[in-house]
C-alpha positions as YAML, in Angstrom:
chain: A
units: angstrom
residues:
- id: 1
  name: UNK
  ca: [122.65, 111.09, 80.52]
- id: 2
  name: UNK
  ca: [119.55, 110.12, 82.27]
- id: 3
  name: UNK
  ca: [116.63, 113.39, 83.14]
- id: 4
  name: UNK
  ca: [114.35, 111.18, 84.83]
- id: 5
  name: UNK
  ca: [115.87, 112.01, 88.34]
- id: 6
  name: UNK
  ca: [114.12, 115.53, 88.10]
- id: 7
  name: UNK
  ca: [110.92, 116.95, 89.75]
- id: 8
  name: UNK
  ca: [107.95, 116.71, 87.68]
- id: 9
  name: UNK
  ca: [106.82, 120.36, 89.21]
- id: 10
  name: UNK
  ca: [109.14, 123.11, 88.67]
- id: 11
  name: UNK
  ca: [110.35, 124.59, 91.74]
- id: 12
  name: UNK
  ca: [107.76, 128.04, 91.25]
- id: 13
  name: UNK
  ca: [104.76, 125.32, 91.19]
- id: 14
  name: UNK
  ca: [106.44, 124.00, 94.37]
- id: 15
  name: UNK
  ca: [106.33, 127.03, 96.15]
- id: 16
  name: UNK
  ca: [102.62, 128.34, 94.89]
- id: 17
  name: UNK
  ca: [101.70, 124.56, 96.49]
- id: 18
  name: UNK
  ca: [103.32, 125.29, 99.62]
- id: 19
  name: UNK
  ca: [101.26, 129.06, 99.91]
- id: 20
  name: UNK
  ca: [97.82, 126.95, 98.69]
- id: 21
  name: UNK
  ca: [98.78, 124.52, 102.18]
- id: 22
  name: UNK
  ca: [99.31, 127.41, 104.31]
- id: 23
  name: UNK
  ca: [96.01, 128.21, 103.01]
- id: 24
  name: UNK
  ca: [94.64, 125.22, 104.35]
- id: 25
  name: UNK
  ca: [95.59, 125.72, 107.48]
- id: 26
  name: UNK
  ca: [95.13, 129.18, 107.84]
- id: 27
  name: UNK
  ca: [91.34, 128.10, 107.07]
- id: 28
  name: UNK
  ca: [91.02, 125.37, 109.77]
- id: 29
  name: UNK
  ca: [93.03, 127.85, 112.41]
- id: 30
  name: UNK
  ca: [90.58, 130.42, 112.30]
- id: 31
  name: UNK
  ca: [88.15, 127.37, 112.55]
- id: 32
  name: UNK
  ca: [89.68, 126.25, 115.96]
- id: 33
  name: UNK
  ca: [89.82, 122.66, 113.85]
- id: 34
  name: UNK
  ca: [93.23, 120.64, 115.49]
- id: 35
  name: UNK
  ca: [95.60, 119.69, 112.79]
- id: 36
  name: UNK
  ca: [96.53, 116.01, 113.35]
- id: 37
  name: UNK
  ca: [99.40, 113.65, 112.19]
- id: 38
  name: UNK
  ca: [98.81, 109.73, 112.19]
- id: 39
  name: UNK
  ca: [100.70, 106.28, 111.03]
- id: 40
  name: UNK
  ca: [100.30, 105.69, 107.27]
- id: 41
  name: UNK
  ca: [100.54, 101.90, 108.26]
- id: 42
  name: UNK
  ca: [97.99, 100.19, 109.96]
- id: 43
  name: UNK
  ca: [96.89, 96.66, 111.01]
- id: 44
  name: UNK
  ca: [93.57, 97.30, 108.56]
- id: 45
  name: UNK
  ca: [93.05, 98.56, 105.21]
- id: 46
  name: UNK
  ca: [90.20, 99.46, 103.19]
- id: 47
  name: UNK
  ca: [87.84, 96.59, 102.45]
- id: 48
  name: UNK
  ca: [86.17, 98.72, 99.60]
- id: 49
  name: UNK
  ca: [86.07, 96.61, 96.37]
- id: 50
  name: UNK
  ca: [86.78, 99.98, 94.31]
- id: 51
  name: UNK
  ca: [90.17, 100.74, 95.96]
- id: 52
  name: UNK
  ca: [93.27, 98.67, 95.86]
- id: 53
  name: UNK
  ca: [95.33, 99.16, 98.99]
- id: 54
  name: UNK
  ca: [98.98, 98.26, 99.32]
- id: 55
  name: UNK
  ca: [100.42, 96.04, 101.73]
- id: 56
  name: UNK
  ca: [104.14, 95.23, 103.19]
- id: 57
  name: UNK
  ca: [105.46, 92.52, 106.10]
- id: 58
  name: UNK
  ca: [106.97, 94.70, 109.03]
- id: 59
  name: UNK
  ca: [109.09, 92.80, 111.71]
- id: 60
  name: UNK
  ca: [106.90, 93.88, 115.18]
- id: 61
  name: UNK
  ca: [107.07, 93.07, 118.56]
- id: 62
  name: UNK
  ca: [104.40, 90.79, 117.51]
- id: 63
  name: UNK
  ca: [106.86, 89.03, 114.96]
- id: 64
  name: UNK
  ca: [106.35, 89.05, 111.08]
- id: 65
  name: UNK
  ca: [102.89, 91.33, 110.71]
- id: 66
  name: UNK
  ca: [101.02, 92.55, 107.62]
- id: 67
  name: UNK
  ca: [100.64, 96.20, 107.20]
- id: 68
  name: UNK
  ca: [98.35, 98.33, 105.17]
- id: 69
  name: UNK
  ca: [99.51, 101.41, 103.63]
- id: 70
  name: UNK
  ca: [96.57, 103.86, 104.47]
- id: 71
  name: UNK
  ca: [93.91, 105.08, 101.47]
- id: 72
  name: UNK
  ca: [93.02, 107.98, 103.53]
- id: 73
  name: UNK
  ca: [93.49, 108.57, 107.19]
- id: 74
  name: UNK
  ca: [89.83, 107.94, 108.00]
- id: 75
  name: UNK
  ca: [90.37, 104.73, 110.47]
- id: 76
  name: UNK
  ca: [92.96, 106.32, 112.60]
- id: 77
  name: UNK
  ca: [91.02, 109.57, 112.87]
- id: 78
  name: UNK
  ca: [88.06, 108.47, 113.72]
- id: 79
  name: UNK
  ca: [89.82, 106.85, 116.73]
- id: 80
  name: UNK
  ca: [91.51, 110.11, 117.76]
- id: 81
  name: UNK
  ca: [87.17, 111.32, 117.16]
- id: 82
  name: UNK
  ca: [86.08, 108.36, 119.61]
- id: 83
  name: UNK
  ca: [89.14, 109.36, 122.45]
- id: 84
  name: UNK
  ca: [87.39, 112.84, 122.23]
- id: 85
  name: UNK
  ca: [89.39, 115.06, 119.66]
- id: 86
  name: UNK
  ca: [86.75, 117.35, 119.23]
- id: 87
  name: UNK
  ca: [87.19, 118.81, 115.14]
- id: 88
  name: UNK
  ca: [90.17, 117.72, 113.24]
- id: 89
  name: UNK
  ca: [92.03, 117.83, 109.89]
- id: 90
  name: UNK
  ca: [94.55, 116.36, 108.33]
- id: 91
  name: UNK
  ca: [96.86, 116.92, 105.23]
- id: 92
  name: UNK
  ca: [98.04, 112.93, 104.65]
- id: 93
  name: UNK
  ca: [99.90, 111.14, 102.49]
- id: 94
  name: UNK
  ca: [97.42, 108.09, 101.31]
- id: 95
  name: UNK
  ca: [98.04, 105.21, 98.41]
- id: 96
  name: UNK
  ca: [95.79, 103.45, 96.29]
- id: 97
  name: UNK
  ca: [97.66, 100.64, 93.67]
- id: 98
  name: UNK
  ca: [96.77, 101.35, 90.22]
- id: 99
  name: UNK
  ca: [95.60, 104.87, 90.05]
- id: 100
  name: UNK
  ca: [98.06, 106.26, 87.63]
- id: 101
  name: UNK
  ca: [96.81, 109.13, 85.59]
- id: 102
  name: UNK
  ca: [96.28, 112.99, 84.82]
- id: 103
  name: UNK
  ca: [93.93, 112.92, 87.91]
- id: 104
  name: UNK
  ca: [95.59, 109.93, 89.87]
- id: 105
  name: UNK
  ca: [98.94, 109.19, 91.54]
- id: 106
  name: UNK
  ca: [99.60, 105.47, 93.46]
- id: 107
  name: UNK
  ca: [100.88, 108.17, 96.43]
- id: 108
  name: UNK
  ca: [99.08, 111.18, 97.36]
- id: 109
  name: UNK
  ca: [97.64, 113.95, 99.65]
- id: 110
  name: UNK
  ca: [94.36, 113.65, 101.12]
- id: 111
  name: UNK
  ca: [92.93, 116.57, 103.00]
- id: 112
  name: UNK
  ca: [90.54, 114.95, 105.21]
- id: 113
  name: UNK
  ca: [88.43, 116.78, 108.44]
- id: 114
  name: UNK
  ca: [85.80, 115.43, 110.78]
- id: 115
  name: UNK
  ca: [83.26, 117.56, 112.48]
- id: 116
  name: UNK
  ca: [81.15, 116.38, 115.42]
- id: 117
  name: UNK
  ca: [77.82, 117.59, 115.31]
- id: 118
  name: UNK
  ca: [78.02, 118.80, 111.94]
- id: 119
  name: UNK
  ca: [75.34, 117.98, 109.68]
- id: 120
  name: UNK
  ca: [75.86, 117.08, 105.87]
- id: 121
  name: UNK
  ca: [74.33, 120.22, 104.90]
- id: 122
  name: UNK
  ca: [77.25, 122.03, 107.37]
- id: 123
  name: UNK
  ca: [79.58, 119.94, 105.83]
- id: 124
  name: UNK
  ca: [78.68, 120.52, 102.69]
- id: 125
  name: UNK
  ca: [78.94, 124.34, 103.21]
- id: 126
  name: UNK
  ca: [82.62, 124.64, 104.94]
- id: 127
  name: UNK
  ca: [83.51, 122.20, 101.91]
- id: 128
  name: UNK
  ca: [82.60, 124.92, 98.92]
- id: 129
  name: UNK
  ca: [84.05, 127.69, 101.62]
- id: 130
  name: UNK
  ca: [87.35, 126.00, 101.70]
- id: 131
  name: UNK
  ca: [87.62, 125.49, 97.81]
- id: 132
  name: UNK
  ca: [87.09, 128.79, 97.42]
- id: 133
  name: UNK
  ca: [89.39, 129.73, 99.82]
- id: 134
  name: UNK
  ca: [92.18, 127.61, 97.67]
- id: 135
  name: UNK
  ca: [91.22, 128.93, 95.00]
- id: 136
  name: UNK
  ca: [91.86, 132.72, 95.67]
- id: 137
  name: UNK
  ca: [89.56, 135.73, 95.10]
- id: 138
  name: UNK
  ca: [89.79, 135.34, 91.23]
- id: 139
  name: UNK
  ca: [89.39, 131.57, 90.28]
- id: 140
  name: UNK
  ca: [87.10, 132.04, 93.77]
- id: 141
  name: UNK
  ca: [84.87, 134.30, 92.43]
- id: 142
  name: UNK
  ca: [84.64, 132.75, 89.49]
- id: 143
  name: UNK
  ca: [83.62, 129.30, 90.19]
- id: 144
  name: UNK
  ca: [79.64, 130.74, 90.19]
- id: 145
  name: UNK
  ca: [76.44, 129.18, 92.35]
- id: 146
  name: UNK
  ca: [76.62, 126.44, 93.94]
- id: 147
  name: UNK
  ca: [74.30, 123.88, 92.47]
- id: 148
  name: UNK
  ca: [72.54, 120.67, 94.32]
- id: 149
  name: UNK
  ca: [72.17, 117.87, 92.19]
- id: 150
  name: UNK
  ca: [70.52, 114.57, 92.92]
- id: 151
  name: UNK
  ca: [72.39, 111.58, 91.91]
- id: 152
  name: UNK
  ca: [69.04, 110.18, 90.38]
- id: 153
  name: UNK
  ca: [67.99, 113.52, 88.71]
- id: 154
  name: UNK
  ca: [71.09, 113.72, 86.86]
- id: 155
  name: UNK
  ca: [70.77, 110.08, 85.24]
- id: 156
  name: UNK
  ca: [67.41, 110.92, 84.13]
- id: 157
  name: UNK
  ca: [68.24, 114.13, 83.09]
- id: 158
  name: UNK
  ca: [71.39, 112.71, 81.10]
- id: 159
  name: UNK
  ca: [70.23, 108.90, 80.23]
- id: 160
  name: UNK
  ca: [66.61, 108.66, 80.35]
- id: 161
  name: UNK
  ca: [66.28, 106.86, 83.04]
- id: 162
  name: UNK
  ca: [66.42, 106.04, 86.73]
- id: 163
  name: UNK
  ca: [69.04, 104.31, 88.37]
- id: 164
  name: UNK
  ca: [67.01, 102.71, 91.09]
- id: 165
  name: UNK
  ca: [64.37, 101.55, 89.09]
- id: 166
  name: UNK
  ca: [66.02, 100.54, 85.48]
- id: 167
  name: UNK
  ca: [65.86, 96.96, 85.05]
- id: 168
  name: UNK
  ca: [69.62, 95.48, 85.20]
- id: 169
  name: UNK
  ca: [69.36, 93.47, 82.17]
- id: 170
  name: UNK
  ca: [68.82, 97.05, 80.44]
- id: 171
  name: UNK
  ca: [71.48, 99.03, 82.25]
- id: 172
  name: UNK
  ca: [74.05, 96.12, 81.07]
- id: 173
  name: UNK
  ca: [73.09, 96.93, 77.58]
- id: 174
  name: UNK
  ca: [73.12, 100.80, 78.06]
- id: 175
  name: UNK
  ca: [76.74, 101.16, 79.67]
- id: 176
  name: UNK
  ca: [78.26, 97.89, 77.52]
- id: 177
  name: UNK
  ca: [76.87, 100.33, 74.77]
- id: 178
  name: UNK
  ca: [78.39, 103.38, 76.39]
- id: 179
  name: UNK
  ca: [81.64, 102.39, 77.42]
- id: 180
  name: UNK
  ca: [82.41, 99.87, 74.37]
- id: 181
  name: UNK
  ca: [82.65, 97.11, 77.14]
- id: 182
  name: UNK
  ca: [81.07, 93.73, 77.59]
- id: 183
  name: UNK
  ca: [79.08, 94.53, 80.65]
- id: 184
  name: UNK
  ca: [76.74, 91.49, 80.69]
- id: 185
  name: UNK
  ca: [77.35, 90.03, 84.12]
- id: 186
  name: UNK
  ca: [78.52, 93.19, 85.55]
- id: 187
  name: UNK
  ca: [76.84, 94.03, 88.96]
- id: 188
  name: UNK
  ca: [74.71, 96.58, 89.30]
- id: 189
  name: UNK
  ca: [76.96, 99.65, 90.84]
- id: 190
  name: UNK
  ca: [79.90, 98.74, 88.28]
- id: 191
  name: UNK
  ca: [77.04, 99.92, 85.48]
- id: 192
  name: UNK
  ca: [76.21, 102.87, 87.28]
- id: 193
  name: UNK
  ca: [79.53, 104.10, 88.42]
- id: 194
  name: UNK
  ca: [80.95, 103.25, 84.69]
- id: 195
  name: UNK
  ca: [77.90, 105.68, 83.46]
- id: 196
  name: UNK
  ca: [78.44, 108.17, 86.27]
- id: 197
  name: UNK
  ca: [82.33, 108.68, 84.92]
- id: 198
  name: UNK
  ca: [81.79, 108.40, 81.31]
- id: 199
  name: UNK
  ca: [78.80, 110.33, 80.69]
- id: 200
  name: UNK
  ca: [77.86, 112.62, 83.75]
- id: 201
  name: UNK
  ca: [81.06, 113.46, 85.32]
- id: 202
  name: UNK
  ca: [82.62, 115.51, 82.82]
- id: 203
  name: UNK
  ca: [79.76, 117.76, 82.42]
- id: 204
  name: UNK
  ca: [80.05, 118.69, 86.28]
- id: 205
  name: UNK
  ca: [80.84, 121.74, 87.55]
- id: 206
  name: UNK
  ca: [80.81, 123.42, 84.26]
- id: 207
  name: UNK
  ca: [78.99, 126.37, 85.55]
- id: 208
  name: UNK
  ca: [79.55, 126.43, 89.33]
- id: 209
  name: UNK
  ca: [80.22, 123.91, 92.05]
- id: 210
  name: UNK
  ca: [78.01, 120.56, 91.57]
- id: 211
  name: UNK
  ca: [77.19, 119.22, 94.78]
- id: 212
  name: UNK
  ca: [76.13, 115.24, 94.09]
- id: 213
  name: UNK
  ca: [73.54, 113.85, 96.96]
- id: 214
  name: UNK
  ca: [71.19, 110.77, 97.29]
- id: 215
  name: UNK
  ca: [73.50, 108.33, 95.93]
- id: 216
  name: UNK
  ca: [72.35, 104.63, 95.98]
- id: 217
  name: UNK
  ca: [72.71, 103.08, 99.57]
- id: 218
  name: UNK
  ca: [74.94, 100.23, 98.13]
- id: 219
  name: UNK
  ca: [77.06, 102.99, 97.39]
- id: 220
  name: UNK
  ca: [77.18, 104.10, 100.84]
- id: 221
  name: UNK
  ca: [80.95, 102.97, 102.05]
- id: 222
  name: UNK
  ca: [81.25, 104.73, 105.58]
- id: 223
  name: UNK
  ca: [78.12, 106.95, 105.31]
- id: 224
  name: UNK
  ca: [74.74, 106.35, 106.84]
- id: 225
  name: UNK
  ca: [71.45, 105.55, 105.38]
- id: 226
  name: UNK
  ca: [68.01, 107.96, 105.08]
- id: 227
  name: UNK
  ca: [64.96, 107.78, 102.75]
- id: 228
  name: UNK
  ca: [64.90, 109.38, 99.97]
- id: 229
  name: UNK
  ca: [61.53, 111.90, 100.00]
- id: 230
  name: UNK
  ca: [60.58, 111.35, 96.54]
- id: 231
  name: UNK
  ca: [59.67, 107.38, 97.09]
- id: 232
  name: UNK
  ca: [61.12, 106.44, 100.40]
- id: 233
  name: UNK
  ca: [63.97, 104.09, 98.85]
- id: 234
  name: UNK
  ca: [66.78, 104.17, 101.03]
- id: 235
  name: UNK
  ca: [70.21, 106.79, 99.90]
- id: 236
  name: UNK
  ca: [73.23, 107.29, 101.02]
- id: 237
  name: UNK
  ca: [73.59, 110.07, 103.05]
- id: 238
  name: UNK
  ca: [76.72, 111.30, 101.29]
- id: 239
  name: UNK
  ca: [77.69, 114.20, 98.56]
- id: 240
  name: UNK
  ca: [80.78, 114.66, 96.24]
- id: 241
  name: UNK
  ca: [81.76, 118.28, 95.17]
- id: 242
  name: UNK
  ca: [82.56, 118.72, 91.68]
- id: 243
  name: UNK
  ca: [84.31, 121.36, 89.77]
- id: 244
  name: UNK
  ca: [85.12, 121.31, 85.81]
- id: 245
  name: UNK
  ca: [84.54, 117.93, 85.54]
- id: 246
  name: UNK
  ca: [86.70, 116.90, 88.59]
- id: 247
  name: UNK
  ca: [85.64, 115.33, 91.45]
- id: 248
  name: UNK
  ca: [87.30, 117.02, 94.30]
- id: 249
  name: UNK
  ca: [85.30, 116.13, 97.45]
- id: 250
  name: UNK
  ca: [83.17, 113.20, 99.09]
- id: 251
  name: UNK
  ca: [81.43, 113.75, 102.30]
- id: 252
  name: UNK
  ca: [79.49, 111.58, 104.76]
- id: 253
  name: UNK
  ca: [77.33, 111.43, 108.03]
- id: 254
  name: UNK
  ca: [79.62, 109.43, 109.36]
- id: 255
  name: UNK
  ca: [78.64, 105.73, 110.38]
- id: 256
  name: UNK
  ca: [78.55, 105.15, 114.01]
- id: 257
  name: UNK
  ca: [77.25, 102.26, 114.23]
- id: 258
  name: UNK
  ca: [79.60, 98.96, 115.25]
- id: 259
  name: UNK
  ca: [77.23, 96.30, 114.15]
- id: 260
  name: UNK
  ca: [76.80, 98.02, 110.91]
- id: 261
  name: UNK
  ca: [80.13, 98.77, 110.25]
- id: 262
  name: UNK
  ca: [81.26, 95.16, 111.25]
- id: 263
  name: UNK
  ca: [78.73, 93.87, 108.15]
- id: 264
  name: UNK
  ca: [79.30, 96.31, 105.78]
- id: 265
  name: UNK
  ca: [83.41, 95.08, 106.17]
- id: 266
  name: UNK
  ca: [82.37, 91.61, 106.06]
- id: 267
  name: UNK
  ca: [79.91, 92.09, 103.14]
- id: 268
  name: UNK
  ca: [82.64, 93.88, 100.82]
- id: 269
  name: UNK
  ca: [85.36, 91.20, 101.98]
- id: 270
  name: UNK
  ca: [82.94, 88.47, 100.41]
- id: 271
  name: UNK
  ca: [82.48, 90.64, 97.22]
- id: 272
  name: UNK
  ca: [86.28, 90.87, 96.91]
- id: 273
  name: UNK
  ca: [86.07, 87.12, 97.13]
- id: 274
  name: UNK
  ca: [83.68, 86.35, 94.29]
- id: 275
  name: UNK
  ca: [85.74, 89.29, 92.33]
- id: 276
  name: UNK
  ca: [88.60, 87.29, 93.21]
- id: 277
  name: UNK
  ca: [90.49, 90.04, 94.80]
- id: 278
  name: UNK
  ca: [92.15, 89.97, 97.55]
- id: 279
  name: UNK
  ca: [90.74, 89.94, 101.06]
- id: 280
  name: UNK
  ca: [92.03, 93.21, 103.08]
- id: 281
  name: UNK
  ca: [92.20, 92.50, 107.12]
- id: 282
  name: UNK
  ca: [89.20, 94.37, 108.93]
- id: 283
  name: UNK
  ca: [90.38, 97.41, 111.27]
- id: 284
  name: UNK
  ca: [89.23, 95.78, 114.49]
- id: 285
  name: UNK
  ca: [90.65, 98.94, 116.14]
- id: 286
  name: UNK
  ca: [88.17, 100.72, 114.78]
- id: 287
  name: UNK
  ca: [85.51, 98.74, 115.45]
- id: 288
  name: UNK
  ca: [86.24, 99.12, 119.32]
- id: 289
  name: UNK
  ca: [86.84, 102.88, 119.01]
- id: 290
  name: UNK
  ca: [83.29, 102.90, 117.43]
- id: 291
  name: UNK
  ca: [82.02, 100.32, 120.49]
- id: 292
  name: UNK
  ca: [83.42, 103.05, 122.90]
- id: 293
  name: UNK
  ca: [81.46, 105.68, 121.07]
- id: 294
  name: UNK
  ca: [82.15, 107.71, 118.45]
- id: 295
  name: UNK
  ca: [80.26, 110.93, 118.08]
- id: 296
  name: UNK
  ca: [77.42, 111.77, 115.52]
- id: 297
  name: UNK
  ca: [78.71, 114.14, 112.84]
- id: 298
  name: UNK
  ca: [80.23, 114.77, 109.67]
- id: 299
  name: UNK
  ca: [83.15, 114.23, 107.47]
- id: 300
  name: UNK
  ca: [84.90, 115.07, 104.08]
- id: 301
  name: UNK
  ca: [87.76, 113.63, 101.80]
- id: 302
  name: UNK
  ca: [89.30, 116.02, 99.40]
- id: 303
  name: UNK
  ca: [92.14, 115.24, 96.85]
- id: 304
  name: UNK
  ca: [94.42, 117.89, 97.57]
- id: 305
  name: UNK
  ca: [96.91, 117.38, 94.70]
- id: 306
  name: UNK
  ca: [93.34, 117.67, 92.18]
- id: 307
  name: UNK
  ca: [92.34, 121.22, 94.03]
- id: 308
  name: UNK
  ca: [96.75, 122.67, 93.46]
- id: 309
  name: UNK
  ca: [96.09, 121.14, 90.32]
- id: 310
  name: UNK
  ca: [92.58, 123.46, 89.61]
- id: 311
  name: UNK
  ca: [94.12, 126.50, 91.21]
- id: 312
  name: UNK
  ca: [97.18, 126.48, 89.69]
- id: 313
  name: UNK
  ca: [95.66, 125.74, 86.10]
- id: 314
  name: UNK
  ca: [98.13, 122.60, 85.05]
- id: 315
  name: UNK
  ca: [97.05, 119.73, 83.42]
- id: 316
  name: UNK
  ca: [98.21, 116.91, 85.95]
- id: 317
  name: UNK
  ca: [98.65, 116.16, 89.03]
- id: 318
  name: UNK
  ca: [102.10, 115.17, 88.41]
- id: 319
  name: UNK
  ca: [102.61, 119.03, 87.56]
- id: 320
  name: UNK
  ca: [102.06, 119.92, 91.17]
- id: 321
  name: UNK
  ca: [103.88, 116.90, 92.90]
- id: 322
  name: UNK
  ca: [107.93, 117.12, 93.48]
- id: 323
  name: UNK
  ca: [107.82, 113.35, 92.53]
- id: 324
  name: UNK
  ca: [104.93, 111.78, 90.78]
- id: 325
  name: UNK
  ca: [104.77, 107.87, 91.26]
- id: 326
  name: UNK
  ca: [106.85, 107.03, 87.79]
- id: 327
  name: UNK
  ca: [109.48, 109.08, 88.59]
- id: 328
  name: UNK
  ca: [110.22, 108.72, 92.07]
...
């Protein structure tokens, strides 16, 4: 007789997750942050080359429409930020085709907050606060200083040289080299992201929480642009929280800009074209919620289902899900 119809968490792990989300909302209560509930499906998905969203045909009003299972709540609350929200958080199931692993499920939760008037900095401290939190007095306690780390600093400091500046010719040879890959037309950010998870990524948050900043602007997504101080090239003005090798966190200044936001879609929908992937519809929802106004201020995305899986020391993710993806 067939097993496969069981949970891949025991029912203990299940109940230790549902404490760690009471957690998480005990946090953002005494926070005065609004907990928020919105549509998995929407009319856009993510035009990011690095994420594959899913898609279905829903009979409408409209008729026969595509639909876009969401990667992450972002679009839909940002509008609820631009109709005047005020602080918000959400614990949402998101989807990203593909992502199958110790770390990964297809189906997921996201933990994702905005904060209006929030600088990174702000951001960056309520984020280490809240992992903390999750983590309990112990692990807490244990998870030592928090450390800043430029992303530049730490590919000099583990590769010998800088990612802005390295010639691309060279950083084809050094992550071919590194990842056993032929690399020789790759584009520049598939090198550098290839290098980031092979060789500096698992030595993260090895003796505290790593907090990653200055990342290449091409790397930007949703986040703005400012200069970097050492040589004025322009960074993304983003961070990613890191903890035993895991990336748990990725925050931004949030983009307000519509004309910006408008290119950077249509700039990733042509490099999913030469990729030859598929073209995801824009959000042009969120473009008018960010023509209305959207206010300045920060934002996070944290992998929920990574932090039970830290906290509750298990080796999966599918350890601390009732259902991971090839069971369910």
């Amino acid at each position: 007789m067939t097993t496969d119809w069981r949970p891949t968490a025991s029912l203990e792990t299940l109940r230790e997750r549902a404490r760690l989300l009471g957690e998480v909302r005990a946090f953002f209560a005494e926070r005065d942050v609004l907990e928020v509930e919105t549509p998995v499906l929407g009319h856009g998905g993510s035009t990011d080359v690095h994420l594959a969203s899913l898609s279905l045909t829903a009979t409408t009003p409209a008729g026969q429409e595509r639909l876009w299972l969401q990667t992450s709540p972002e679009f839909h609350m940002k509008r609820l930020l631009a109709a005047g929200s005020g602080p918000i958080f959400q614990l949402a199931r998101s989807f990203r085709d593909g992502e199958v692993g110790s770390r990964h499920n297809i189906e997921f939760t996201m933990l994702e907050w905005y904060r209006p008037g929030f600088s990174l900095d702000g951001m960056i401290g309520e984020t280490t606060a809240l992992i903390r939190a999750v983590l309990g007095p112990e692990l807490g306690n244990e998870t030592g200083p928090l450390r800043r780390r430029r992303y530049r600093e730490l590919f000099r400091e583990a590769l010998g040289f800088d990612p802005f500046t390295v010639e691309l010719d060279a950083l084809r040879r050094i992550a071919g080299e590194r990842g056993g890959l032929d690399m020789e037309d790759a584009p520049r950010d598939d090198c550098l992201d290839l290098l980031m998870s092979l060789v500096i990524e698992p030595g993260l948050g090895r003796e505290g929480l790593d907090v990653v900043v200055d990342y290449p602007a091409t790397q930007a997504a949703l986040a703005r642009h400012h200069r970097d101080p050492e040589d004025g090239a322009w960074v993304a003005s983003r961070f990613e929280v890191y903890l035993a090798g895991l990336e748990l966190a990725n925050g931004y200044d949030e983009l307000t800009d519509v004309e910006e936001q408008r290119a950077r879609f249509a700039e990733d929908n042509a490099a999913r074209k030469r990729l030859g992937l598929t073209e995801v519809d824009i959000d042009r929802r969120l473009l008018a919620a960010l023509e209305h106004g959207m206010p300045s201020g920060s934002g996070v995305a944290l992998g929920m289902d990574r932090l039970i899986q830290l906290a509750l020391d298990r080796a999966s993710v599918a350890e601390v899900m009732a259902f991971a993806t090839p069971s369910c």
